[in-house]
Amino acid sequence: MKLAIDQERLNSEIEALAAFSDADAPAVTRVVFTAKDMEARAWVKVRCEEAGLLVRQDAIGNTFVRWTGSDPTLPVVGTGSHIDAIPNAGKYDGVVGVLGGLEAIRALQQAGFRPRHSIELLIFTAEEPTRFGIGCLGSRLLSGTLSADAARKLTDNDGASVEEVRRKAGMTGELEQVKLPTAYYKAFVELHIEQGPILEREHVPLGVVERIAAPASLRVTVEGAGGHAGAVLMTERKDALCAAAELILTLEQAARTSGSIDTVATVGICDVFPGAVNSIPAKVRISVDIRDTSLARRDGVVRALEEACHSISAKRQVTVHSEWLNSDAPAESDPAIVATLRHACEKHGFRFLLMTSRAYHDSLFISRVAPVAMLFIPCRNGYSHRPDEFASPDDIARGTLVLAETLAMLAE
Ligand SMILES: [Zn+2]
């Protein structure tokens, strides 16, 4: 089989898709189920139909593009990613996996390959949390990580429900039907830009992802006692911000000493009440985001935080209340798919790194119902989610070639 990627066509399609945007070029803003997103979806569907592929859509708008195998009863070999983009983003995040996936299928068709398992490109709905406040809406529903009932309760920034918004966008059927049947996939492989600097720095063109980190997020509220910044003596104070500061440093220490560089913890929001220069902070609310590739290690950091909540509360006579916002489990790639990806790289003489995905992707959720792995390509300076996000046509074509080779090996 002589596989050839049409790099020029793929590149011009990436440029064309970037034009469906609510921001001026080079920025891309494409929020799920807006007019631009709908136009972009329609445009991609036409490209898929031109390749002779079968397009269907589920109730949340996840789009399945099928190249039917010679034995359609076998589980599917899947690939895909997302085309929604956060405000003022770039043109490669997600898109490389969708248009690269399509190009991989076209390259296999052109090479005369005949799959035994059906090969399916999947375009996930709302990987980005922009509209409904939760990332990976489509893949959470596909995997049953999010129930149809819980999805129906989500609303967008204007108060419109998922139900309303999806119906208006023309999605029919019930959300209960989105969950994939058991053993639907034989394998799922997502091609994606790294969104980090490692491949570029190491001058290696490909990354085979062995594990995907996942976040846990909490909101912690500390309540102390307010008062006059001049009149209340230091020994009498129950300063909520000083208590929160101690908590934050304990969290940092727990993450730094977890034993792995994969453990990261961040407090990105700190609201102080009443927030006056001459008033002792009476109440503080902080956000906590803890990520790891090991659930046990991440739980260790959470425990350290909880213990600190107790001890600091006792020591400083403040009340500390923590509330879980989200907790997703990390995922391990399937060893057989990782081996296939490595084999595909080696077959074409491409160097690769075995890596961790520190950002999460739809593949994290698909891993709950299917064997998954991911393939990374470099992006300039590791930039992503910004207008100057860039992946070179050569790197994209290389990733697409390895994806095509891998799909062929898996679908034989
Ligand atoms: Zn993405």
Short mmCIF file of C-alpha atoms and ligand atoms in Angstrom, two decimals:
data_model
loop_
_atom_site.label_atom_id
_atom_site.label_comp_id
_atom_site.label_asym_id
_atom_site.label_seq_id
_atom_site.Cartn_x
_atom_site.Cartn_y
_atom_site.Cartn_z
CA MET A 1 0.00 0.00 0.00
CA LYS A 2 1.45 3.37 -1.03
CA LEU A 3 0.00 5.99 1.31
CA ALA A 4 0.18 9.64 0.25
CA ILE A 5 -1.20 12.61 2.18
CA ASP A 6 -2.42 15.51 0.05
CA GLN A 7 -0.76 18.14 2.22
CA GLU A 8 -1.91 21.02 0.04
CA ARG A 9 -5.57 20.01 0.14
CA LEU A 10 -5.43 19.42 3.89
CA ASN A 11 -3.80 22.76 4.51
CA SER A 12 -6.26 24.66 2.34
CA GLU A 13 -9.15 22.94 4.15
CA ILE A 14 -7.73 24.00 7.54
CA GLU A 15 -7.55 27.58 6.21
CA ALA A 16 -11.09 27.37 4.79
CA LEU A 17 -12.55 26.07 8.06
CA ALA A 18 -10.84 28.89 9.99
CA ALA A 19 -12.91 31.38 7.99
CA PHE A 20 -16.06 30.22 9.83
CA SER A 21 -15.35 32.46 12.79
CA ASP A 22 -16.90 35.20 14.89
CA ALA A 23 -13.46 36.81 15.37
CA ASP A 24 -11.27 38.52 12.78
CA ALA A 25 -8.49 36.40 11.26
CA PRO A 26 -6.13 34.99 12.36
CA ALA A 27 -8.24 34.55 15.51
CA VAL A 28 -10.97 31.91 15.46
CA THR A 29 -14.07 32.04 17.65
CA ARG A 30 -16.52 29.23 17.01
CA VAL A 31 -18.78 28.49 19.93
CA VAL A 32 -20.98 25.42 19.77
CA PHE A 33 -24.36 25.78 18.00
CA THR A 34 -23.80 29.40 16.99
CA ALA A 35 -24.44 30.28 13.33
CA LYS A 36 -20.72 30.01 12.53
CA ASP A 37 -20.47 26.59 14.18
CA MET A 38 -23.47 25.38 12.18
CA GLU A 39 -21.96 26.68 8.92
CA ALA A 40 -18.63 25.02 9.76
CA ARG A 41 -20.35 21.71 10.52
CA ALA A 42 -22.26 21.85 7.22
CA TRP A 43 -19.03 22.60 5.35
CA VAL A 44 -17.20 19.65 6.93
CA LYS A 45 -20.15 17.34 6.19
CA VAL A 46 -20.01 18.25 2.49
CA ARG A 47 -16.26 17.46 2.41
CA CYS A 48 -17.03 14.06 4.00
CA GLU A 49 -19.84 13.30 1.57
CA GLU A 50 -17.61 14.23 -1.36
CA ALA A 51 -15.31 11.45 -0.15
CA GLY A 52 -18.22 9.01 -0.42
CA LEU A 53 -18.61 8.67 3.35
CA LEU A 54 -21.85 8.15 5.28
CA VAL A 55 -22.71 11.00 7.66
CA ARG A 56 -25.04 10.72 10.64
CA GLN A 57 -25.63 12.88 13.68
CA ASP A 58 -26.79 12.04 17.19
CA ALA A 59 -29.12 14.03 19.46
CA ILE A 60 -26.35 16.29 20.81
CA GLY A 61 -24.82 16.82 17.36
CA ASN A 62 -21.86 14.44 17.60
CA THR A 63 -21.24 13.67 13.94
CA PHE A 64 -20.22 10.16 12.79
CA VAL A 65 -18.67 9.84 9.35
CA ARG A 66 -18.44 6.21 8.27
CA TRP A 67 -16.34 4.35 5.77
CA THR A 68 -18.10 1.01 5.88
CA GLY A 69 -15.83 -2.00 6.26
CA SER A 70 -16.13 -5.30 4.43
CA ASP A 71 -17.57 -6.77 7.66
CA PRO A 72 -19.88 -4.07 9.03
CA THR A 73 -20.82 -6.26 12.02
CA LEU A 74 -17.33 -5.80 13.53
CA PRO A 75 -16.61 -3.08 16.11
CA VAL A 76 -15.60 0.26 14.63
CA VAL A 77 -12.13 1.78 14.39
CA GLY A 78 -12.64 5.43 15.30
CA THR A 79 -10.74 8.67 15.00
CA GLY A 80 -11.75 12.30 15.42
CA SER A 81 -11.73 15.44 17.54
CA HIS A 82 -13.64 18.72 17.73
CA ILE A 83 -14.11 21.86 15.65
CA ASP A 84 -15.52 24.23 18.27
CA ALA A 85 -13.09 26.94 19.39
CA ILE A 86 -13.01 29.15 22.47
CA PRO A 87 -13.20 32.94 21.92
CA ASN A 88 -10.08 34.29 20.25
CA ALA A 89 -8.49 30.90 19.67
CA GLY A 90 -6.43 29.49 16.80
CA LYS A 91 -7.19 27.26 13.84
CA TYR A 92 -5.53 23.95 14.79
CA ASP A 93 -6.86 22.81 18.18
CA GLY A 94 -9.26 19.94 17.40
CA VAL A 95 -9.39 20.81 13.70
CA VAL A 96 -6.17 18.89 12.95
CA GLY A 97 -7.80 15.73 14.33
CA VAL A 98 -10.98 16.22 12.31
CA LEU A 99 -9.62 17.31 8.92
CA GLY A 100 -6.50 15.14 9.42
CA GLY A 101 -8.83 12.22 10.15
CA LEU A 102 -10.75 12.89 6.95
CA GLU A 103 -7.54 13.19 4.95
CA ALA A 104 -6.25 9.92 6.47
CA ILE A 105 -9.40 8.16 5.24
CA ARG A 106 -9.08 9.72 1.77
CA ALA A 107 -5.42 8.66 1.60
CA LEU A 108 -6.40 5.08 2.48
CA GLN A 109 -9.14 5.13 -0.16
CA GLN A 110 -6.69 6.42 -2.75
CA ALA A 111 -4.16 3.75 -1.84
CA GLY A 112 -6.78 1.10 -2.59
CA PHE A 113 -7.03 -0.03 1.04
CA ARG A 114 -10.17 -1.94 1.90
CA PRO A 115 -10.99 -1.92 5.66
CA ARG A 116 -12.50 -5.02 7.28
CA HIS A 117 -13.70 -3.02 10.32
CA SER A 118 -15.61 0.15 9.48
CA ILE A 119 -13.50 3.27 9.99
CA GLU A 120 -15.36 6.22 11.46
CA LEU A 121 -14.44 9.86 11.84
CA LEU A 122 -16.16 11.44 14.86
CA ILE A 123 -16.66 15.17 15.28
CA PHE A 124 -17.45 15.77 18.95
CA THR A 125 -19.90 18.43 20.08
CA ALA A 126 -18.65 21.11 22.49
CA GLU A 127 -15.24 19.94 23.59
CA GLU A 128 -14.75 23.46 24.89
CA PRO A 129 -16.68 24.53 28.00
CA THR A 130 -17.38 28.04 26.63
CA ARG A 131 -21.12 27.78 26.23
CA PHE A 132 -22.36 25.31 28.83
CA GLY A 133 -19.57 25.58 31.43
CA ILE A 134 -18.55 21.93 31.07
CA GLY A 135 -15.87 20.58 28.73
CA CYS A 136 -16.39 17.56 26.45
CA LEU A 137 -20.19 17.64 26.55
CA GLY A 138 -20.49 15.33 23.51
CA SER A 139 -17.99 12.71 24.66
CA ARG A 140 -19.30 12.77 28.24
CA LEU A 141 -22.73 11.83 26.90
CA LEU A 142 -21.30 9.23 24.47
CA SER A 143 -19.49 7.51 27.34
CA GLY A 144 -22.27 7.86 29.89
CA THR A 145 -19.98 9.94 32.13
CA LEU A 146 -22.74 12.57 32.05
CA SER A 147 -26.35 11.41 32.17
CA ALA A 148 -29.00 12.79 29.82
CA ASP A 149 -30.80 14.21 32.87
CA ALA A 150 -27.71 16.02 34.11
CA ALA A 151 -27.07 17.37 30.60
CA ARG A 152 -30.62 18.71 30.37
CA LYS A 153 -30.01 20.76 33.53
CA LEU A 154 -27.10 22.63 31.95
CA THR A 155 -27.74 26.13 30.70
CA ASP A 156 -25.70 28.57 28.64
CA ASN A 157 -24.66 32.08 29.66
CA ASP A 158 -28.02 33.45 28.49
CA GLY A 159 -29.95 30.92 30.55
CA ALA A 160 -30.97 28.79 27.57
CA SER A 161 -30.96 25.06 28.31
CA VAL A 162 -28.99 22.45 26.38
CA GLU A 163 -32.35 21.04 25.30
CA GLU A 164 -33.55 24.36 23.87
CA VAL A 165 -30.25 25.17 22.20
CA ARG A 166 -29.77 21.77 20.53
CA ARG A 167 -33.38 21.63 19.28
CA LYS A 168 -33.02 25.11 17.81
CA ALA A 169 -29.84 23.92 16.07
CA GLY A 170 -31.87 21.15 14.46
CA MET A 171 -30.76 18.18 16.57
CA THR A 172 -33.54 15.62 16.93
CA GLY A 173 -33.96 12.50 19.05
CA GLU A 174 -33.51 12.12 22.80
CA LEU A 175 -30.28 12.66 24.74
CA GLU A 176 -30.71 9.15 26.23
CA GLN A 177 -29.87 7.74 22.80
CA VAL A 178 -26.45 9.41 22.65
CA LYS A 179 -24.65 6.86 24.86
CA LEU A 180 -22.66 4.42 22.72
CA PRO A 181 -23.67 0.76 22.73
CA THR A 182 -21.27 -1.56 24.59
CA ALA A 183 -18.21 -2.59 22.57
CA TYR A 184 -19.03 -0.11 19.81
CA TYR A 185 -15.34 0.61 19.24
CA LYS A 186 -12.46 -1.73 18.60
CA ALA A 187 -10.16 1.27 19.04
CA PHE A 188 -10.26 5.07 19.05
CA VAL A 189 -7.25 7.25 18.10
CA GLU A 190 -7.26 11.05 18.35
CA LEU A 191 -4.75 13.19 16.46
CA HIS A 192 -4.15 16.54 18.19
CA ILE A 193 -1.64 19.37 18.51
CA GLU A 194 0.42 18.97 21.67
CA GLN A 195 -0.60 22.34 23.18
CA GLY A 196 2.71 22.22 25.05
CA PRO A 197 6.37 22.84 24.20
CA ILE A 198 7.99 19.40 24.60
CA LEU A 199 8.00 18.03 21.03
CA GLU A 200 9.26 21.29 19.57
CA ARG A 201 11.94 21.63 22.25
CA GLU A 202 13.13 18.05 21.76
CA HIS A 203 12.98 18.35 17.94
CA VAL A 204 10.82 15.24 17.73
CA PRO A 205 7.93 15.36 15.23
CA LEU A 206 5.46 13.00 16.94
CA GLY A 207 4.21 12.14 20.41
CA VAL A 208 2.48 8.89 21.29
CA VAL A 209 0.31 9.58 24.31
CA GLU A 210 0.43 6.92 27.03
CA ARG A 211 -1.81 8.61 29.58
CA ILE A 212 -4.15 11.58 29.92
CA ALA A 213 -4.21 13.67 33.08
CA ALA A 214 -7.55 14.68 34.55
CA PRO A 215 -8.67 17.52 36.79
CA ALA A 216 -10.50 17.68 40.07
CA SER A 217 -11.90 21.06 40.99
CA LEU A 218 -13.24 22.41 44.24
CA ARG A 219 -14.49 25.67 45.65
CA VAL A 220 -13.28 26.42 49.16
CA THR A 221 -14.92 29.08 51.33
CA VAL A 222 -13.23 30.41 54.45
CA GLU A 223 -15.26 32.46 56.90
CA GLY A 224 -13.63 34.39 59.69
CA ALA A 225 -14.56 37.69 61.28
CA GLY A 226 -14.36 41.13 59.73
CA GLY A 227 -13.57 44.34 61.50
CA HIS A 228 -11.71 47.62 61.46
CA ALA A 229 -8.15 47.31 60.09
CA GLY A 230 -6.95 49.72 62.75
CA ALA A 231 -9.02 48.85 65.79
CA VAL A 232 -8.87 45.04 65.99
CA LEU A 233 -5.66 43.79 67.60
CA MET A 234 -3.66 41.11 65.77
CA THR A 235 -4.18 38.60 68.59
CA GLU A 236 -7.96 39.00 68.31
CA ARG A 237 -8.27 38.49 64.58
CA LYS A 238 -9.95 35.73 62.57
CA ASP A 239 -8.64 36.89 59.21
CA ALA A 240 -10.16 34.72 56.44
CA LEU A 241 -7.54 35.72 53.86
CA CYS A 242 -4.59 34.79 56.09
CA ALA A 243 -6.22 31.38 56.63
CA ALA A 244 -6.78 30.98 52.88
CA ALA A 245 -3.17 31.93 52.20
CA GLU A 246 -2.01 29.13 54.50
CA LEU A 247 -4.31 26.71 52.70
CA ILE A 248 -2.96 27.73 49.29
CA LEU A 249 0.65 27.23 50.35
CA THR A 250 -0.17 23.83 51.87
CA LEU A 251 -1.77 22.84 48.57
CA GLU A 252 1.30 23.98 46.64
CA GLN A 253 3.56 22.00 48.94
CA ALA A 254 1.42 18.85 48.64
CA ALA A 255 1.56 19.03 44.83
CA ARG A 256 5.31 19.70 44.79
CA THR A 257 6.07 16.77 47.04
CA SER A 258 3.71 14.20 45.48
CA GLY A 259 6.65 12.37 43.95
CA SER A 260 5.68 13.05 40.32
CA ILE A 261 5.95 16.02 37.97
CA ASP A 262 2.51 15.02 36.70
CA THR A 263 0.91 16.45 39.85
CA VAL A 264 -0.12 20.09 39.51
CA ALA A 265 -2.34 22.24 41.71
CA THR A 266 -3.59 25.76 41.05
CA VAL A 267 -5.64 28.38 42.86
CA GLY A 268 -6.73 30.69 40.05
CA ILE A 269 -9.56 32.59 41.73
CA CYS A 270 -9.55 34.32 45.10
CA ASP A 271 -12.55 36.47 46.00
CA VAL A 272 -12.16 38.55 49.16
CA PHE A 273 -15.13 40.01 51.07
CA PRO A 274 -15.80 42.74 51.82
CA GLY A 275 -12.71 43.73 49.82
CA ALA A 276 -11.89 47.09 51.35
CA VAL A 277 -8.44 48.44 52.12
CA ASN A 278 -9.27 49.16 55.76
CA SER A 279 -11.37 46.11 56.49
CA ILE A 280 -10.23 42.68 57.78
CA PRO A 281 -11.26 40.00 55.27
CA ALA A 282 -14.33 38.29 56.72
CA LYS A 283 -14.83 35.77 53.94
CA VAL A 284 -12.69 34.36 51.13
CA ARG A 285 -13.64 32.06 48.31
CA ILE A 286 -10.92 30.28 46.32
CA SER A 287 -10.99 27.91 43.36
CA VAL A 288 -8.81 24.79 43.50
CA ASP A 289 -7.77 22.84 40.41
CA ILE A 290 -5.71 19.67 40.96
CA ARG A 291 -4.56 17.52 38.04
CA ASP A 292 -2.67 14.28 37.80
CA THR A 293 -2.27 11.16 35.69
CA SER A 294 -2.71 9.01 38.81
CA LEU A 295 -5.99 9.10 40.66
CA ALA A 296 -4.35 7.81 43.88
CA ARG A 297 -1.75 10.57 43.82
CA ARG A 298 -4.36 13.22 43.07
CA ASP A 299 -6.49 11.92 45.94
CA GLY A 300 -3.41 12.26 48.17
CA VAL A 301 -3.23 15.97 47.39
CA VAL A 302 -6.95 16.33 48.00
CA ARG A 303 -6.52 14.63 51.38
CA ALA A 304 -3.67 16.97 52.30
CA LEU A 305 -5.93 19.90 51.41
CA GLU A 306 -8.80 18.52 53.51
CA GLU A 307 -6.51 17.96 56.50
CA ALA A 308 -5.22 21.51 56.14
CA CYS A 309 -8.81 22.77 56.07
CA HIS A 310 -9.37 21.09 59.46
CA SER A 311 -6.15 22.12 61.15
CA ILE A 312 -6.17 25.72 59.87
CA SER A 313 -9.82 26.07 60.81
CA ALA A 314 -9.03 24.97 64.40
CA LYS A 315 -5.85 26.99 64.70
CA ARG A 316 -7.29 30.22 63.32
CA GLN A 317 -10.86 29.87 64.56
CA VAL A 318 -12.35 30.21 61.09
CA THR A 319 -14.81 27.91 59.34
CA VAL A 320 -13.67 26.24 56.15
CA HIS A 321 -16.14 24.70 53.76
CA SER A 322 -15.16 22.86 50.59
CA GLU A 323 -17.42 21.87 47.75
CA TRP A 324 -16.62 19.58 44.83
CA LEU A 325 -17.29 21.06 41.41
CA ASN A 326 -15.89 18.30 39.25
CA SER A 327 -13.75 15.19 39.49
CA ASP A 328 -12.75 13.21 36.41
CA ALA A 329 -10.54 10.13 36.51
CA PRO A 330 -7.32 10.14 34.46
CA ALA A 331 -6.93 7.59 31.66
CA GLU A 332 -4.26 5.16 30.49
CA SER A 333 -3.90 4.62 26.76
CA ASP A 334 -4.56 1.13 25.47
CA PRO A 335 -1.18 -0.67 25.18
CA ALA A 336 -2.13 -2.37 21.89
CA ILE A 337 -3.04 0.93 20.20
CA VAL A 338 0.14 2.54 21.59
CA ALA A 339 2.13 -0.36 20.09
CA THR A 340 0.35 0.14 16.74
CA LEU A 341 1.12 3.88 16.77
CA ARG A 342 4.79 3.16 17.55
CA HIS A 343 4.91 0.59 14.78
CA ALA A 344 3.37 3.07 12.32
CA CYS A 345 5.97 5.74 13.26
CA GLU A 346 8.82 3.24 12.91
CA LYS A 347 7.54 1.97 9.56
CA HIS A 348 7.89 5.49 8.14
CA GLY A 349 11.16 6.21 9.96
CA PHE A 350 9.66 8.96 12.14
CA ARG A 351 11.04 9.61 15.62
CA PHE A 352 8.51 9.88 18.42
CA LEU A 353 8.30 10.50 22.16
CA LEU A 354 6.11 8.60 24.60
CA MET A 355 4.20 11.35 26.37
CA THR A 356 1.58 12.38 28.87
CA SER A 357 -1.31 14.59 27.80
CA ARG A 358 -1.55 17.26 30.45
CA ALA A 359 -4.61 18.84 28.90
CA TYR A 360 -7.67 16.63 28.71
CA HIS A 361 -9.49 15.76 25.51
CA ASP A 362 -12.58 13.92 24.32
CA SER A 363 -10.42 10.76 24.32
CA LEU A 364 -10.34 10.92 28.13
CA PHE A 365 -14.08 10.26 28.20
CA ILE A 366 -14.14 7.82 25.28
CA SER A 367 -11.56 5.80 27.27
CA ARG A 368 -14.40 4.85 29.65
CA VAL A 369 -16.09 2.84 26.88
CA ALA A 370 -13.34 2.05 24.38
CA PRO A 371 -9.61 1.39 24.08
CA VAL A 372 -8.06 4.77 23.18
CA ALA A 373 -4.73 6.42 22.45
CA MET A 374 -3.67 9.81 21.11
CA LEU A 375 -1.07 11.06 18.66
CA PHE A 376 0.47 14.52 19.17
CA ILE A 377 2.17 16.80 16.69
CA PRO A 378 4.25 19.85 17.71
CA CYS A 379 2.81 23.35 17.83
CA ARG A 380 4.92 26.49 17.81
CA ASN A 381 6.12 27.53 21.29
CA GLY A 382 3.48 25.23 22.72
CA TYR A 383 0.92 27.99 22.13
CA SER A 384 -2.74 27.02 22.00
CA HIS A 385 -6.09 28.70 22.66
CA ARG A 386 -4.68 31.91 21.13
CA PRO A 387 -4.69 33.37 17.61
CA ASP A 388 -0.99 32.67 16.97
CA GLU A 389 -1.42 28.94 17.57
CA PHE A 390 0.50 27.26 14.73
CA ALA A 391 1.31 23.77 13.50
CA SER A 392 3.37 23.44 10.32
CA PRO A 393 1.85 21.77 7.23
CA ASP A 394 4.74 19.26 7.29
CA ASP A 395 4.02 18.28 10.89
CA ILE A 396 0.30 18.02 10.21
CA ALA A 397 0.89 15.83 7.14
CA ARG A 398 3.29 13.60 9.09
CA GLY A 399 0.76 13.11 11.88
CA THR A 400 -1.96 12.42 9.33
CA LEU A 401 0.20 9.81 7.59
CA VAL A 402 0.89 7.98 10.86
CA LEU A 403 -2.82 8.20 11.72
CA ALA A 404 -3.74 6.69 8.33
CA GLU A 405 -1.21 3.89 8.75
CA THR A 406 -2.49 3.21 12.28
CA LEU A 407 -6.16 3.16 11.20
CA ALA A 408 -5.24 0.70 8.44
CA MET A 409 -3.44 -1.63 10.86
CA LEU A 410 -6.35 -1.47 13.32
CA ALA A 411 -9.08 -1.95 10.68
CA GLU A 412 -7.44 -4.86 8.80
ZN ZN B 1 -8.73 20.28 21.51
#
